[in-house]
Short mmCIF file of C-alpha atoms in Angstrom, two decimals:
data_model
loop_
_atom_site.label_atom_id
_atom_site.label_comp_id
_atom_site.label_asym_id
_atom_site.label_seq_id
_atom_site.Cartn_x
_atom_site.Cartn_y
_atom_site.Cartn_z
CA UNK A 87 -41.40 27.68 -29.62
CA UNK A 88 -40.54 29.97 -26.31
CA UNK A 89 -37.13 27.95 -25.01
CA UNK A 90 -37.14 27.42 -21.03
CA UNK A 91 -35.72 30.12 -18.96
CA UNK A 92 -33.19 29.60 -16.37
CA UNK A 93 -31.50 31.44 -13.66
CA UNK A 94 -27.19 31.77 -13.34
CA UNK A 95 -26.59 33.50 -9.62
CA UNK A 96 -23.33 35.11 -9.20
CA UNK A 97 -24.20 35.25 -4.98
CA UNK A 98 -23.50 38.71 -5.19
CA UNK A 99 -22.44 40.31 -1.82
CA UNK A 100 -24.13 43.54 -1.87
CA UNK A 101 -22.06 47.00 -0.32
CA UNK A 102 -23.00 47.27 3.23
CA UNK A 103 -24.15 43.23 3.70
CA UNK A 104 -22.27 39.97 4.44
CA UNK A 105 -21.34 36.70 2.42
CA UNK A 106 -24.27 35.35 4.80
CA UNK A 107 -26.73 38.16 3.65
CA UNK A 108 -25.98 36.80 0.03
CA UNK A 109 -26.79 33.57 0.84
CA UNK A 110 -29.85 33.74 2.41
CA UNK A 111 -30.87 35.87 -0.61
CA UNK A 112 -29.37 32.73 -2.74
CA UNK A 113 -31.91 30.48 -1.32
CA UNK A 114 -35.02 32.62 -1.03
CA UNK A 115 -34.47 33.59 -5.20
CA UNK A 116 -34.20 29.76 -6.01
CA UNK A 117 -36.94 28.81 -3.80
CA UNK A 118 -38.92 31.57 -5.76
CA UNK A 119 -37.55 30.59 -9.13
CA UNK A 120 -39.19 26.81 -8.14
CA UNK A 121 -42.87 28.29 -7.75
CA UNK A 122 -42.10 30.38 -11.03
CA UNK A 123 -41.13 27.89 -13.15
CA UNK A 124 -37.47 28.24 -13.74
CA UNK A 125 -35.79 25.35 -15.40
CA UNK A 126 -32.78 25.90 -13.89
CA UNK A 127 -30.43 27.42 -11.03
CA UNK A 128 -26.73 27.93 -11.54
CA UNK A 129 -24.21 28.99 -9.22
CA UNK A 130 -20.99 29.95 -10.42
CA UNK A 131 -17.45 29.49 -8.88
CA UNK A 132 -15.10 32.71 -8.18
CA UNK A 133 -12.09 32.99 -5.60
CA UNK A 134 -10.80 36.20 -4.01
CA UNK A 135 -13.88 38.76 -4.84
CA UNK A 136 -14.95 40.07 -2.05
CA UNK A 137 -19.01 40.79 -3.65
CA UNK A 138 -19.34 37.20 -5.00
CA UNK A 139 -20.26 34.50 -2.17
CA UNK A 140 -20.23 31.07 -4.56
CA UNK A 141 -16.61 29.57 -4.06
CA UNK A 142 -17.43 26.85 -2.47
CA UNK A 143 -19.76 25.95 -5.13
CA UNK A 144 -20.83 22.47 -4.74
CA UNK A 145 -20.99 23.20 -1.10
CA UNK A 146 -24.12 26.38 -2.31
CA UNK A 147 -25.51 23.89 -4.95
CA UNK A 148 -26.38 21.32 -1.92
CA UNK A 149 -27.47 24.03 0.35
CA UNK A 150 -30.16 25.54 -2.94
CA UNK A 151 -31.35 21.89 -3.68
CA UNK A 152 -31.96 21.14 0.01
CA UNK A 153 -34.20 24.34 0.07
CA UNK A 154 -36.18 23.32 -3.29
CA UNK A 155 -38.29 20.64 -4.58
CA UNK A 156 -38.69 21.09 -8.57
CA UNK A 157 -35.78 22.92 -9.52
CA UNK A 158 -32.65 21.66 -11.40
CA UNK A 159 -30.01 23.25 -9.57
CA UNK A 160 -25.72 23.36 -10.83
CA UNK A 161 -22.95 24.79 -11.48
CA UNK A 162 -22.34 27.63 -13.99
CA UNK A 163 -19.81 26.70 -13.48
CA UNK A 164 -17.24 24.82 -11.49
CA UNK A 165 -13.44 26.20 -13.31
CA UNK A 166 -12.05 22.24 -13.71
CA UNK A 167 -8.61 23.41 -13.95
CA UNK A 168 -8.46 24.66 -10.28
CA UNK A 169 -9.68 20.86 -9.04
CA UNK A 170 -8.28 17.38 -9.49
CA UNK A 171 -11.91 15.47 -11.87
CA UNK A 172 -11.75 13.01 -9.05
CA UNK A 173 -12.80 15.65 -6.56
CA UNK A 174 -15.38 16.94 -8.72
CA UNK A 175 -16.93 13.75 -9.32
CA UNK A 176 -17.20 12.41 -6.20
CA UNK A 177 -18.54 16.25 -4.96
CA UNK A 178 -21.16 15.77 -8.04
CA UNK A 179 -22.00 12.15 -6.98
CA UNK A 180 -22.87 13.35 -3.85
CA UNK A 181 -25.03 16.05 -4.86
CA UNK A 182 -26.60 13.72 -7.14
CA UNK A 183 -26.89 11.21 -4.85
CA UNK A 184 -28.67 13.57 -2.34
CA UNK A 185 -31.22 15.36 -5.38
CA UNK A 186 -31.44 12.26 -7.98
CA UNK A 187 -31.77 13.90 -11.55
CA UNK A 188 -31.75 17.38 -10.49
CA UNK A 189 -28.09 18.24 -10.64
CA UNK A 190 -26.13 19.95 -13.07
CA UNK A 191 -22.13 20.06 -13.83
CA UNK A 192 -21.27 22.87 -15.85
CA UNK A 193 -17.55 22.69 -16.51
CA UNK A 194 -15.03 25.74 -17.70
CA UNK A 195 -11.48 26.08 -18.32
CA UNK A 196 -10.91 29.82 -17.21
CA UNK A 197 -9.21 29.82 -13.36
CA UNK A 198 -12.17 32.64 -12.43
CA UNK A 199 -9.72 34.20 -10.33
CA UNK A 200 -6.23 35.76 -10.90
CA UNK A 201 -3.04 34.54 -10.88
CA UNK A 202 -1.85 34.83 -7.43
CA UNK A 203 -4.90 33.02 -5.98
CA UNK A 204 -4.63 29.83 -8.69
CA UNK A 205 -1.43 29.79 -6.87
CA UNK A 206 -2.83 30.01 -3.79
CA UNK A 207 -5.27 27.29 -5.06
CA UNK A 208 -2.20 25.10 -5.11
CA UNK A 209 -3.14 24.74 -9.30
CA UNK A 210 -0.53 24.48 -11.71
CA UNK A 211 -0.92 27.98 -14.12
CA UNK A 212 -0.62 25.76 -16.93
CA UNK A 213 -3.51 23.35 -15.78
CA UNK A 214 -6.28 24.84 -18.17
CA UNK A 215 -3.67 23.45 -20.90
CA UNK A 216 -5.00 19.69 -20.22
CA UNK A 217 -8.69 20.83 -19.98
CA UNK A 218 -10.19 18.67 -22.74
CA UNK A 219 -8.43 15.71 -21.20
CA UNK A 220 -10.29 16.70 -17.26
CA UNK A 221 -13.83 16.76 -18.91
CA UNK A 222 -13.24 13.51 -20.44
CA UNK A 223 -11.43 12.12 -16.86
CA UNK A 224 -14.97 13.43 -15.57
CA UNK A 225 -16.98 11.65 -17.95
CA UNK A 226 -15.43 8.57 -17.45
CA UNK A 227 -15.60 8.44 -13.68
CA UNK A 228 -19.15 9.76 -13.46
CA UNK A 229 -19.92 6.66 -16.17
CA UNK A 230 -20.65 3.16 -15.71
CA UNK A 231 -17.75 1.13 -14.06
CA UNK A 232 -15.62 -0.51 -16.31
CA UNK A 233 -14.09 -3.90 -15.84
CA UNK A 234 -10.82 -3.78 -13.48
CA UNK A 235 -11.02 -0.27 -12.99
CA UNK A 236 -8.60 0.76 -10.15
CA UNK A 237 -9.47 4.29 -9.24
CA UNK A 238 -13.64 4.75 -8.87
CA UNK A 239 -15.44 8.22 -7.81
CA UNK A 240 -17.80 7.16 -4.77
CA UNK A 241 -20.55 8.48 -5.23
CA UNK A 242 -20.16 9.24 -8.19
CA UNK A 243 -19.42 5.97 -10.55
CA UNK A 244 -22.73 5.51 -12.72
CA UNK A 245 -24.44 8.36 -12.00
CA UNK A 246 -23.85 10.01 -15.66
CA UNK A 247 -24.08 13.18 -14.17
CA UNK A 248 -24.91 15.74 -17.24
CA UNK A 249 -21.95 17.55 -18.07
CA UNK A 250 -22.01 20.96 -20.05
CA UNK A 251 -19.32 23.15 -21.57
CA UNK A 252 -19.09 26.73 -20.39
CA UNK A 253 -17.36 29.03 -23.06
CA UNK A 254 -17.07 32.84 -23.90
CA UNK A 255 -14.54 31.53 -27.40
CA UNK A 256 -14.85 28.93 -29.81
CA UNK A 257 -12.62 26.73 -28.21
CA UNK A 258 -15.71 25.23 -26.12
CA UNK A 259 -17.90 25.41 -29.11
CA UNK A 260 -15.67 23.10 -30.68
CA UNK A 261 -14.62 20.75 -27.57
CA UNK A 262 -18.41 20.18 -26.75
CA UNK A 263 -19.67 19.37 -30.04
CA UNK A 264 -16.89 16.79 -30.37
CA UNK A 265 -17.57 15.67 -27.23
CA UNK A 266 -21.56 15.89 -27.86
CA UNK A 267 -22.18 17.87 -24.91
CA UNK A 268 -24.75 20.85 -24.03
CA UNK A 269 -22.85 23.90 -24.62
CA UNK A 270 -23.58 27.46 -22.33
CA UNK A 271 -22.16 30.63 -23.55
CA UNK A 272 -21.43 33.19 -21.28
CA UNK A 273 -22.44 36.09 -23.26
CA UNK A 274 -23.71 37.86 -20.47
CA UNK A 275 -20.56 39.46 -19.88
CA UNK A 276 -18.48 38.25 -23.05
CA UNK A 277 -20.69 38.48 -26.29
CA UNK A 278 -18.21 39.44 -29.02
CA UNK A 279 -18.13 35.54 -30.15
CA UNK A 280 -21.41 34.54 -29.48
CA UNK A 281 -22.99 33.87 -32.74
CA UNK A 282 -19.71 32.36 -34.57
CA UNK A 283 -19.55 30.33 -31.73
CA UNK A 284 -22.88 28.79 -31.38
CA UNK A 285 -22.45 28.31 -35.24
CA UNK A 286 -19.29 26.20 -35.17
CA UNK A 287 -21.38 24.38 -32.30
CA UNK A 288 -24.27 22.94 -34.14
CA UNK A 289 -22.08 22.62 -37.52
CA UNK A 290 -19.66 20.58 -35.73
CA UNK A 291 -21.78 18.62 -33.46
CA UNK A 292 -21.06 15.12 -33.05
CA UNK A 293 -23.98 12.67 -31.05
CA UNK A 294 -23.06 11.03 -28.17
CA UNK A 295 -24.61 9.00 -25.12
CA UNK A 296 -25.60 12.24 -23.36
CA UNK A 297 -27.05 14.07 -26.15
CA UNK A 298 -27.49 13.72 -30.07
CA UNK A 299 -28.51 16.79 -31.12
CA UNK A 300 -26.76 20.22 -30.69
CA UNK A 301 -27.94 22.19 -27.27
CA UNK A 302 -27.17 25.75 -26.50
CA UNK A 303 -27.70 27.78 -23.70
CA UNK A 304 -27.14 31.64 -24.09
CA UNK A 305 -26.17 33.42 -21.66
CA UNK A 306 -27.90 37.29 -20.46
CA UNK A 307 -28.31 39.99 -17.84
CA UNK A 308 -31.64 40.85 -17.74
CA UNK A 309 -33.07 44.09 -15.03
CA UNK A 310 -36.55 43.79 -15.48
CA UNK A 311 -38.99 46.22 -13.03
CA UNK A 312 -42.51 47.81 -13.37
CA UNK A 313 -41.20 50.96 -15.64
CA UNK A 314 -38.51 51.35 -18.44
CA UNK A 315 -37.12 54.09 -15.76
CA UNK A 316 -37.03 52.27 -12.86
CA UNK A 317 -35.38 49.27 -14.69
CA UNK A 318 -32.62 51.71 -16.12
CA UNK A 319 -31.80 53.07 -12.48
CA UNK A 320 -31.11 49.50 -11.28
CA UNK A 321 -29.06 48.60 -13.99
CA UNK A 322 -26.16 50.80 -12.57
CA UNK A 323 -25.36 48.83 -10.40
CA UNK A 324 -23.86 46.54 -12.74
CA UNK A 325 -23.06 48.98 -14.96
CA UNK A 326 -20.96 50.38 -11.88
CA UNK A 327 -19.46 46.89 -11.30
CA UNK A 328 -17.99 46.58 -15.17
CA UNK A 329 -16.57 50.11 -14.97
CA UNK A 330 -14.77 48.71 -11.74
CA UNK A 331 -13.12 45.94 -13.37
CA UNK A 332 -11.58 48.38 -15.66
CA UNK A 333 -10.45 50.38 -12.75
CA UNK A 334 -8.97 47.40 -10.98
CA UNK A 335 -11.40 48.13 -8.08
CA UNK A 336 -13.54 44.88 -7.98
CA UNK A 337 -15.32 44.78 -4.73
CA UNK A 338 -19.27 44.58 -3.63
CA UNK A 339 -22.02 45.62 -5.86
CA UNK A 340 -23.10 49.18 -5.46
CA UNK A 341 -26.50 50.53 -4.35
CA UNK A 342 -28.25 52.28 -8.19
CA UNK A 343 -27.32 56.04 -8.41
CA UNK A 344 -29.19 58.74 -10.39
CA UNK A 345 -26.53 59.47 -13.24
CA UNK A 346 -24.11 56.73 -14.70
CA UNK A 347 -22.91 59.32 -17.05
CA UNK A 348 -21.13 61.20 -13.70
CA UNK A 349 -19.77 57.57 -13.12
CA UNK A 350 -17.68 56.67 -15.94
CA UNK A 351 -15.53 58.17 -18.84
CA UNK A 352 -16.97 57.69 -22.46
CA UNK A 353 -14.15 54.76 -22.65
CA UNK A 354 -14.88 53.28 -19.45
CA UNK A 355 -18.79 53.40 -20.88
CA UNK A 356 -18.04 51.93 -24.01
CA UNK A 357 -16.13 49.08 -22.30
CA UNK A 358 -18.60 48.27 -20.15
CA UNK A 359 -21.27 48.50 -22.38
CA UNK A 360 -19.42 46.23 -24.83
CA UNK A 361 -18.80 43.26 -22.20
CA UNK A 362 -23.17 43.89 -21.27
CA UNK A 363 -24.23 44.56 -24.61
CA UNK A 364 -26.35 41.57 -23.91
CA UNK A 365 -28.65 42.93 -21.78
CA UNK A 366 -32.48 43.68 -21.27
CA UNK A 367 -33.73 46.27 -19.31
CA UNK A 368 -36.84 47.40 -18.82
CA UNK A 369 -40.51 46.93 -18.55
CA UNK A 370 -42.26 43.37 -19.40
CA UNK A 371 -43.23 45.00 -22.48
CA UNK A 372 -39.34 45.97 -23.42
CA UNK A 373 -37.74 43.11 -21.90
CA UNK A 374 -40.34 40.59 -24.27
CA UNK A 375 -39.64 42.41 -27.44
CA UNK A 376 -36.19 42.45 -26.93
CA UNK A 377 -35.58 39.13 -25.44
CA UNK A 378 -38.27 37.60 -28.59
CA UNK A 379 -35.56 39.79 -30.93
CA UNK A 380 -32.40 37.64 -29.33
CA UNK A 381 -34.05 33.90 -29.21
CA UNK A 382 -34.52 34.47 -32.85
CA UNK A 383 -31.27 35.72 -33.64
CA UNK A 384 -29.62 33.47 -31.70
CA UNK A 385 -31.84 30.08 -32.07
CA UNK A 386 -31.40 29.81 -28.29
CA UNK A 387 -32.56 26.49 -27.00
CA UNK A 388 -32.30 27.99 -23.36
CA UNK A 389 -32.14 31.23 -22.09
CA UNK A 390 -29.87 31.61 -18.96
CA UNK A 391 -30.32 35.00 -17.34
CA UNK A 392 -28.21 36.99 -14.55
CA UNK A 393 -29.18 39.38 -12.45
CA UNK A 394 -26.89 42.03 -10.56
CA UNK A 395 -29.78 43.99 -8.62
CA UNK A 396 -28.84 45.80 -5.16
CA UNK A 397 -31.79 45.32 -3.36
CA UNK A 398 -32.99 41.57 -2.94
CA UNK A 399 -36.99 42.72 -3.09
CA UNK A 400 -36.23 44.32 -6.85
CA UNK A 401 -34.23 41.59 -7.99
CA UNK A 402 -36.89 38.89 -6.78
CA UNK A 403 -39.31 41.04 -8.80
CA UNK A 404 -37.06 41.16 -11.43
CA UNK A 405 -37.01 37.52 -11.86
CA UNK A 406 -41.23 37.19 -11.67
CA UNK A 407 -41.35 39.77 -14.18
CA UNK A 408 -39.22 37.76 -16.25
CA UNK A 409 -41.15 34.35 -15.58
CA UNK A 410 -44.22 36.27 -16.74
CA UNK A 411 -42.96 37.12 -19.82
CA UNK A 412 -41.92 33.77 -20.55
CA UNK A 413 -45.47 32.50 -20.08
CA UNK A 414 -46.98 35.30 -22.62
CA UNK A 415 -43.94 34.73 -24.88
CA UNK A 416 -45.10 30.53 -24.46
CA UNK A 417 -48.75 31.79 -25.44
#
């Protein structure tokens, strides 16, 4: 069975455009991903990076649900550690409150920033430390009331928001299936874990009120366009952004050049090419045999795909491509 397919949107700020360019583009993908029959819209949250325009994450989330009709839209997701669960809850309450049953809360315990900004964040470095103990803060004040309680989220309090675990390690693997929670591994730009991971996920998997069986979400890049070539040139522009990390030169994603190889060293390739070894690029034909390779491998239950494409017409086609190969995959 073909698992749904669902979009995570970094917001990325291409070179030469605004935060508000990336935005708009934000909006028009998800209201496209609606008509194509996307499951899913994720935003995720990143401070201090200049080519990502999703910090404010709950703030996007309400501004992509307003705009759509079908769509489930969340967070991919909001770094817990950098926010008090009280503010979270009461942010998700209202966003559920707003879209009833199409809001998501994808929870992680990296900072998704550097140090000097979780400072400036006001967080305490060792906050990710007490992670475990947030989610299940969260839980409990997204949950029905209890009796007496002193301290409730409003809105928030019943709403049972559905909470997932982000990870790129096995430490979520193992906190969500004790906690019986949907589990999303970000192995579009951290693979090396991926399959231990998702096994210690469905071998420890305990049912709870949200969920009794194990469900995984996996994590990809995928440049789809009309030829293998074409496909291949877009790609480095994210193949540009990895080698910057490396470099310590993070800034707005880069317009496709001719020759990658002119780009990078062969270390700085094999780096890169390590942290994206997870991605599909190419043709409908390519992308489906490769993708149909993966779900088996990996016994996704949901496909999760990013996108890093310079110009906002290719990366909408990008994304229909990909829709259309879900429906021949579906049969």
């Amino acid at each position: 069975m073909t698992p749904p397919f669902s979009i995570l949107d970094l917001a990325p700020v291409p070179a030469g455009f605004t935060a508000a360019d990336a935005l708009r583009n934000t909006l028009d993908l998800a209201q496209h991903a609606d008509e194509w029959g996307y499951n899913r819209y994720w935003l995720a949250e990143h401070h201090n990076m200049i080519g990502i325009a999703s910090a404010a994450t709950s703030v996007v989330i309400g501004h992509v649900a307003g705009g759509t009709k079908r769509i489930r839209v969340g967070a991919g997701g909001i770094m817990l550690p950098n926010h008090a669960p009280l503010v979270i809850a009461e942010q998700f309450g209202t966003l559920d409150a707003l879209f009833p049953g199409r809001i998501d809360l994808g929870v992680g315990r990296a900072p998704g920033t550097d140090q000097r900004t979780l400072r400036a964040l006001r967080r305490d470095p060792t906050a990710a430390d007490t992670f475990p103990q947030d989610v299940l803060e969260l839980q409990a004040l997204l949950g029905p009331v209890q009796p007496d309680q002193a301290i409730q989220a409003v809105p928030g309090a019943g709403s049972n928001v559905p909470i997932w675990i982000l990870g790129s390690s096995l430490f979520g693997a193992q906190l969500a299936a004790m906690l019986g929670l949907p589990y999303a591994f970000a192995s579009h730009f951290a693979p090396g874990a991926l399959m231990q991971a998702l096994h210690v996920y469905r071998e420890r998997f305990q049912p709870s009120a949200q969920l009794d069986r194990p469900y995984a979400m996996v994590g990809v890049n995928v440049i789809a366009a009309d030829t293998d070539e074409e496909a291949r040139r877009l790609f480095t522009s994210p193949q540009q952004s990895f080698t910057n990390l490396f470099r310590g030169t993070r800034g707005k994603l880069q317009p496709p050049i001719d020759d990658i190889e002119s780009y990078w060293t062969p270390q700085e390739k094999v780096q890169a090419m390590n942290m994206l070894s997870c991605s599909f690029v190419g043709s409908a034909r390519t992308v489906r045999e490769e993708l149909e390779r993966f779900i088996a491998q990996t016994g996704a239950d949901e496909i999760i795909a990013a996108a890093a494409i310079y110009d906002h017409s290719k990366r909408l086609r990008s994304y229909e491509i990909l829709s259309e190969v879900r429906r021949a995959m579906a049969g």
